[in-house]
Amino acid sequence: MGILVVGSVAFDSVQTPFGRVEEVLGGSGTYFSTSASFFTDVSLVAVVGEDFPREHIDFLAGRNIDLEGLQVQPGRTFRWAGEYGYDLNEAHTLDTQLNVFERFSPVLPEAYRDAEYVFLGNIDPELQLRVLEQVRRPKLVACDTMNFWIDGRRDALLRTLERVDMLLINEAEARQLAGEANLVKAARKILDMGPSSLVVKRGEYGALMFDRHSIFAAPAYPLEEVFDPTGAGDTFAGGFLGYLASCNNLDAAALRQGVIFGSVMASFVVEQFSLDRLRSLDYRDVEERFRRFQLLTDFEGIG
Ligand code: AMP
């Protein structure tokens, strides 16, 4: 079972305490689809400008990502600039240039409309809704968003959330969306907005998955080298949902394993700038780190 994703494809300029890069490949759709492509077939719906280089298209196509839904429009590709201090959990946006996204209207190729797994990556919630209107009978719709849209497009976001099964956001976004400082109470409020499950990403502290009856906590993999957290959330989502789509199973055990696969993929992407670590990654590395994750929290066996 494959997965359909709509998201941004971007040029990112990023400064962290460990270095700086200008106009490198980024975007929520890019990170998500590259990560998910380790597990399943991916179809990407997005837009780029005429300035988007062939080498990036070739990279995505080389990961077997279906690009029929990637539009090339006159104008400049979306650009994002951000910076991180020593607290790598918090990105400070310096600049957002929507460019070709301002006039983007996602049109799903016919073959995409029967997608059973759908990820609405972090873009304008109006556009997320337009994608949802074009898919026929999805089994799972998951969605991401960020402060930019929680602040600027709250009404559209709430309409999208009514039609979403799972929301994946970071801790600060959960508090902001719910207007509630306590995370457990915030989760309850968000579940009342529509989704039946909520995954709260907590950077180096891991992730929490809430539904109406239970909470699952996963640690982040303890790493010595973290260079650039950009894309960690989308890469997490790609591993998580890519795994679920690959086993076509949404029971509680599969969801929990998916959270760990998501955490594994995120732990790799932060080791280098942009998507560079994923370029050299092999599926055997993914399986190996998944096993290390099991040992990390095993308090019944040998450890
Ligand atoms: P993450 O670090 O996983 O939350 O996502 C970072 C990615 O989101 C970067 O590669 C950016 O290009 C992209 N991004 C940042 N702001 C926006 C926005 N307002 N809309 C769409 N994508 C964005």
Coordinates of C-alpha atoms and ligand atoms in Angstrom, one line a residue:
M1 CA 0.0 0.0 0.0
G2 CA 1.5 3.4 -1.0
I3 CA 1.1 6.8 0.5
L4 CA 0.1 10.1 -1.0
V5 CA 1.6 13.3 0.4
V6 CA 1.1 17.0 -0.2
G7 CA 3.7 19.3 1.3
S8 CA 6.2 22.0 0.5
V9 CA 9.3 21.5 -1.6
A10 CA 11.7 24.2 -0.6
F11 CA 15.0 25.9 -0.6
D12 CA 16.1 26.2 3.0
S13 CA 18.7 28.4 4.5
V14 CA 19.6 27.2 8.0
Q15 CA 21.9 28.4 10.8
T16 CA 22.6 26.1 13.7
P17 CA 25.4 26.5 16.4
F18 CA 27.4 24.0 14.2
G19 CA 27.2 25.6 10.8
R20 CA 25.2 27.2 8.2
V21 CA 23.8 26.3 4.8
E22 CA 22.2 28.4 2.1
E23 CA 19.4 27.4 -0.3
V24 CA 19.7 23.6 0.3
L25 CA 16.9 21.1 -0.6
G26 CA 14.2 21.1 2.1
G27 CA 10.4 21.3 2.6
S28 CA 7.9 19.2 4.4
G29 CA 6.9 17.2 1.4
T30 CA 10.6 16.5 0.5
Y31 CA 11.6 15.3 4.0
F32 CA 8.4 13.2 4.3
S33 CA 8.5 11.5 1.0
T34 CA 12.2 10.7 1.2
S35 CA 11.7 9.2 4.6
A36 CA 8.6 7.2 3.7
S37 CA 10.3 5.9 0.5
F38 CA 12.4 3.6 2.7
F39 CA 9.1 1.7 3.6
T40 CA 6.6 2.1 0.7
D41 CA 5.7 3.7 -2.6
V42 CA 5.2 7.5 -2.3
S43 CA 3.3 9.9 -4.6
L44 CA 4.1 13.6 -4.0
V45 CA 1.8 16.5 -4.7
A46 CA 3.6 19.9 -4.6
V47 CA 4.8 22.8 -6.6
V48 CA 8.2 24.2 -7.5
G49 CA 9.4 27.1 -9.5
E50 CA 11.4 27.2 -12.7
D51 CA 14.5 27.7 -10.6
F52 CA 14.3 24.2 -9.1
P53 CA 17.3 22.2 -10.4
R54 CA 17.2 19.0 -12.2
E55 CA 19.5 17.3 -9.7
H56 CA 16.8 17.6 -6.9
I57 CA 14.1 16.1 -9.2
D58 CA 16.5 13.3 -10.1
F59 CA 17.2 12.7 -6.4
L60 CA 13.5 12.3 -5.6
A61 CA 12.8 10.2 -8.7
G62 CA 15.8 8.1 -7.7
R63 CA 14.1 7.3 -4.4
N64 CA 11.2 5.9 -6.5
I65 CA 8.9 8.8 -5.5
D66 CA 6.1 9.3 -8.1
L67 CA 6.4 12.9 -9.2
E68 CA 3.3 13.1 -11.6
G69 CA 1.7 15.4 -9.0
L70 CA 4.7 17.8 -8.8
Q71 CA 3.9 20.9 -10.7
V72 CA 6.6 23.2 -12.1
Q73 CA 5.2 26.8 -12.3
P74 CA 6.6 30.1 -13.5
G75 CA 8.2 31.9 -10.6
R76 CA 10.4 31.1 -7.7
T77 CA 10.4 28.0 -5.5
F78 CA 9.2 28.3 -1.9
R79 CA 12.0 29.5 0.5
W80 CA 12.3 29.2 4.2
A81 CA 15.1 30.5 6.4
G82 CA 15.5 29.6 10.1
E83 CA 17.9 29.4 12.9
Y84 CA 18.4 27.4 16.0
G85 CA 20.2 28.2 19.2
Y86 CA 21.8 25.6 21.5
D87 CA 18.2 24.5 22.3
L88 CA 17.8 22.6 19.0
N89 CA 14.2 21.8 19.8
E90 CA 13.0 25.3 18.8
A91 CA 13.3 26.7 15.3
H92 CA 13.2 30.5 14.9
T93 CA 11.8 31.4 11.5
L94 CA 13.7 34.3 9.9
D95 CA 11.9 34.4 6.6
T96 CA 9.1 32.6 4.7
Q97 CA 8.7 33.3 1.0
L98 CA 5.6 31.4 -0.3
N99 CA 6.5 32.3 -4.0
V100 CA 4.8 29.7 -6.3
F101 CA 2.8 28.4 -3.3
E102 CA 0.8 31.6 -3.3
R103 CA -1.1 30.6 -6.5
F104 CA -0.8 26.8 -6.1
S105 CA -3.9 24.7 -6.5
P106 CA -3.2 21.0 -6.0
V107 CA -4.6 18.8 -8.7
L108 CA -4.4 15.1 -8.0
P109 CA -3.7 12.9 -11.0
E110 CA -6.5 10.4 -11.4
A111 CA -4.3 7.5 -10.1
Y112 CA -3.7 9.3 -6.8
R113 CA -7.4 9.7 -5.9
D114 CA -7.8 6.1 -4.6
A115 CA -4.9 6.6 -2.1
E116 CA -5.7 4.8 1.1
Y117 CA -2.9 6.6 3.2
V118 CA -2.7 10.3 2.9
F119 CA -0.4 12.8 4.6
L120 CA -1.2 16.5 4.6
G121 CA 2.2 18.0 5.2
N122 CA 2.8 21.4 6.6
I123 CA 1.3 23.8 4.1
D124 CA -1.7 26.2 4.0
P125 CA -4.7 24.3 5.5
E126 CA -6.9 25.6 2.6
L127 CA -4.6 23.6 0.3
Q128 CA -4.7 20.6 2.6
L129 CA -8.5 20.7 2.4
R130 CA -8.4 20.9 -1.4
V131 CA -6.4 17.7 -1.5
L132 CA -8.8 15.9 0.9
E133 CA -11.7 16.8 -1.3
Q134 CA -10.1 15.0 -4.2
V135 CA -9.3 11.6 -2.5
R136 CA -12.1 9.1 -2.6
R137 CA -12.0 6.8 0.4
P138 CA -8.8 7.0 2.4
K139 CA -8.2 4.6 5.3
L140 CA -6.0 7.1 7.2
V141 CA -5.6 10.8 6.8
A142 CA -2.7 12.3 8.9
C143 CA -1.9 15.9 9.1
D144 CA 0.9 18.3 10.2
T145 CA 0.8 22.0 10.7
M146 CA 2.9 24.8 12.4
N147 CA 2.6 28.1 14.3
F148 CA 2.5 30.0 11.0
W149 CA -0.8 28.5 10.1
I150 CA -2.2 28.1 13.7
D151 CA -1.9 31.9 13.9
G152 CA -2.6 32.9 10.4
R153 CA -5.3 30.4 9.2
R154 CA -7.0 29.1 12.3
D155 CA -10.5 28.7 10.8
A156 CA -9.3 26.8 7.8
L157 CA -7.1 24.6 10.0
L158 CA -10.1 23.8 12.3
R159 CA -12.1 22.8 9.2
T160 CA -9.3 20.5 8.1
L161 CA -8.9 18.9 11.5
E162 CA -12.6 17.9 11.5
R163 CA -11.7 15.6 8.6
V164 CA -8.4 14.2 9.8
D165 CA -7.7 10.9 11.7
M166 CA -4.3 11.8 13.1
L167 CA -2.5 15.1 13.8
L168 CA 1.3 15.2 14.3
I169 CA 2.6 18.4 15.8
N170 CA 5.3 19.6 18.1
E171 CA 4.9 20.4 21.8
A172 CA 4.7 24.2 21.4
E173 CA 2.2 23.9 18.5
A174 CA 0.0 21.6 20.6
R175 CA -0.1 24.1 23.4
Q176 CA -0.8 27.0 21.0
L177 CA -3.5 25.1 19.1
A178 CA -5.3 24.1 22.3
G179 CA -4.7 27.4 24.2
E180 CA -3.6 25.2 27.1
A181 CA -0.3 24.9 28.8
N182 CA -0.7 21.4 30.3
L183 CA 0.0 18.9 27.5
V184 CA -2.4 16.2 28.7
K185 CA -5.3 18.7 28.8
A186 CA -4.1 20.2 25.5
A187 CA -4.2 16.7 23.9
R188 CA -7.8 16.2 25.1
K189 CA -8.9 19.5 23.6
I190 CA -7.2 18.7 20.3
L191 CA -8.9 15.2 20.1
D192 CA -12.2 17.1 20.5
M193 CA -11.4 19.0 17.3
G194 CA -11.6 15.9 15.2
P195 CA -8.6 13.6 15.1
S196 CA -8.8 10.3 16.9
S197 CA -5.1 10.3 17.6
L198 CA -2.5 12.9 18.3
V199 CA 1.2 12.6 18.1
V200 CA 3.2 15.2 19.9
K201 CA 6.8 15.5 18.9
R202 CA 9.1 16.6 21.6
G203 CA 12.5 16.9 19.8
E204 CA 15.3 15.3 21.9
Y205 CA 12.7 14.2 24.5
G206 CA 10.9 11.9 22.1
A207 CA 7.3 11.7 21.2
L208 CA 3.9 11.1 22.8
M209 CA 0.9 9.4 21.1
F210 CA -2.5 10.1 22.6
D211 CA -5.9 8.7 21.9
R212 CA -9.0 8.8 24.0
H213 CA -8.0 5.7 26.0
S214 CA -4.2 5.6 26.2
I215 CA -0.9 7.4 26.0
F216 CA 2.2 5.9 24.5
A217 CA 5.6 7.5 25.2
A218 CA 8.7 6.9 23.0
P219 CA 12.1 8.3 23.7
A220 CA 14.3 10.0 21.1
Y221 CA 17.5 8.0 20.3
P222 CA 20.3 9.5 22.3
L223 CA 22.8 11.0 19.8
E224 CA 26.2 12.5 20.2
E225 CA 26.1 14.5 17.0
V226 CA 23.1 16.6 16.2
F227 CA 23.8 19.1 13.4
D228 CA 20.5 20.3 12.1
P229 CA 17.0 19.4 13.4
T230 CA 15.3 20.9 10.3
G231 CA 12.9 18.3 8.8
A232 CA 13.1 16.0 11.9
G233 CA 9.3 16.3 12.3
D234 CA 8.5 15.5 8.7
T235 CA 11.1 12.7 8.6
F236 CA 9.5 11.3 11.7
A237 CA 6.0 11.4 10.0
G238 CA 7.5 9.8 6.9
G239 CA 8.9 6.8 8.8
F240 CA 5.8 6.5 10.9
L241 CA 3.2 6.6 8.2
G242 CA 5.4 4.9 5.6
Y243 CA 5.7 2.0 7.9
L244 CA 1.9 1.9 8.6
A245 CA 1.2 2.0 4.9
S246 CA 3.7 -0.8 4.2
C247 CA 2.1 -3.2 6.6
N248 CA -1.5 -1.8 5.9
N249 CA -2.3 -2.2 9.6
L250 CA -3.6 0.4 12.0
D251 CA -3.9 -1.7 15.2
A252 CA -2.4 -0.4 18.5
A253 CA 0.8 -2.5 18.1
A254 CA 1.4 -1.3 14.6
L255 CA 0.9 2.3 15.6
R256 CA 3.4 2.0 18.4
Q257 CA 6.0 0.3 16.1
G258 CA 5.4 3.1 13.6
V259 CA 6.2 5.7 16.2
I260 CA 9.6 3.9 16.8
F261 CA 10.3 3.7 13.0
G262 CA 9.5 7.4 12.8
S263 CA 11.9 8.1 15.7
V264 CA 14.6 6.0 14.0
M265 CA 14.3 8.0 10.7
A266 CA 14.3 11.4 12.5
S267 CA 17.4 10.3 14.5
F268 CA 19.3 9.9 11.2
V269 CA 18.2 13.1 9.5
V270 CA 19.4 15.4 12.2
E271 CA 23.0 14.0 12.0
Q272 CA 23.7 16.1 8.9
F273 CA 22.4 19.2 7.2
S274 CA 19.4 19.1 4.8
L275 CA 18.6 15.5 3.7
D276 CA 22.2 14.5 3.3
R277 CA 22.1 11.7 5.9
L278 CA 19.2 10.1 4.1
R279 CA 21.1 10.1 0.9
S280 CA 23.6 7.6 2.2
L281 CA 21.3 5.6 4.4
D282 CA 20.6 1.9 3.9
Y283 CA 17.5 0.1 5.1
R284 CA 19.8 -2.2 7.1
D285 CA 20.9 0.9 9.1
V286 CA 17.2 1.5 9.8
E287 CA 16.6 -2.0 11.1
E288 CA 19.8 -1.9 13.2
R289 CA 18.7 1.3 14.9
F290 CA 15.2 0.0 15.4
R291 CA 16.8 -2.9 17.4
R292 CA 18.8 -0.5 19.5
F293 CA 15.6 1.4 20.3
Q294 CA 14.1 -1.8 21.7
L295 CA 17.1 -2.3 24.0
L296 CA 17.0 1.4 25.0
T297 CA 13.7 0.9 26.8
D298 CA 13.8 -2.8 27.7
F299 CA 13.4 -3.1 31.4
E300 CA 12.1 -6.7 31.5
G301 CA 14.9 -8.5 29.5
I302 CA 18.6 -8.4 29.5
G303 CA 19.0 -4.8 28.3
Ligands
AMP1 P1 10.2 20.4 10.4 O1 11.6 20.8 10.9 O2 10.1 18.9 10.2 O3 9.1 21.0 11.2 O4 10.1 21.1 9.0 C1 11.0 21.9 8.4 C2 10.6 22.1 6.9 O5 9.4 22.8 6.8 C3 11.6 23.0 6.2 O6 12.3 22.2 5.3 C4 10.8 24.1 5.6 O7 11.1 24.3 4.2 C5 9.4 23.7 5.8 N1 8.5 24.9 6.1 C6 8.8 25.9 7.0 N2 7.8 26.8 7.1 C7 6.9 26.3 6.3 C8 5.5 26.8 5.9 N3 5.0 28.0 6.4 N4 4.8 26.1 5.0 C9 5.4 25.0 4.4 N5 6.6 24.5 4.7 C10 7.3 25.1 5.7

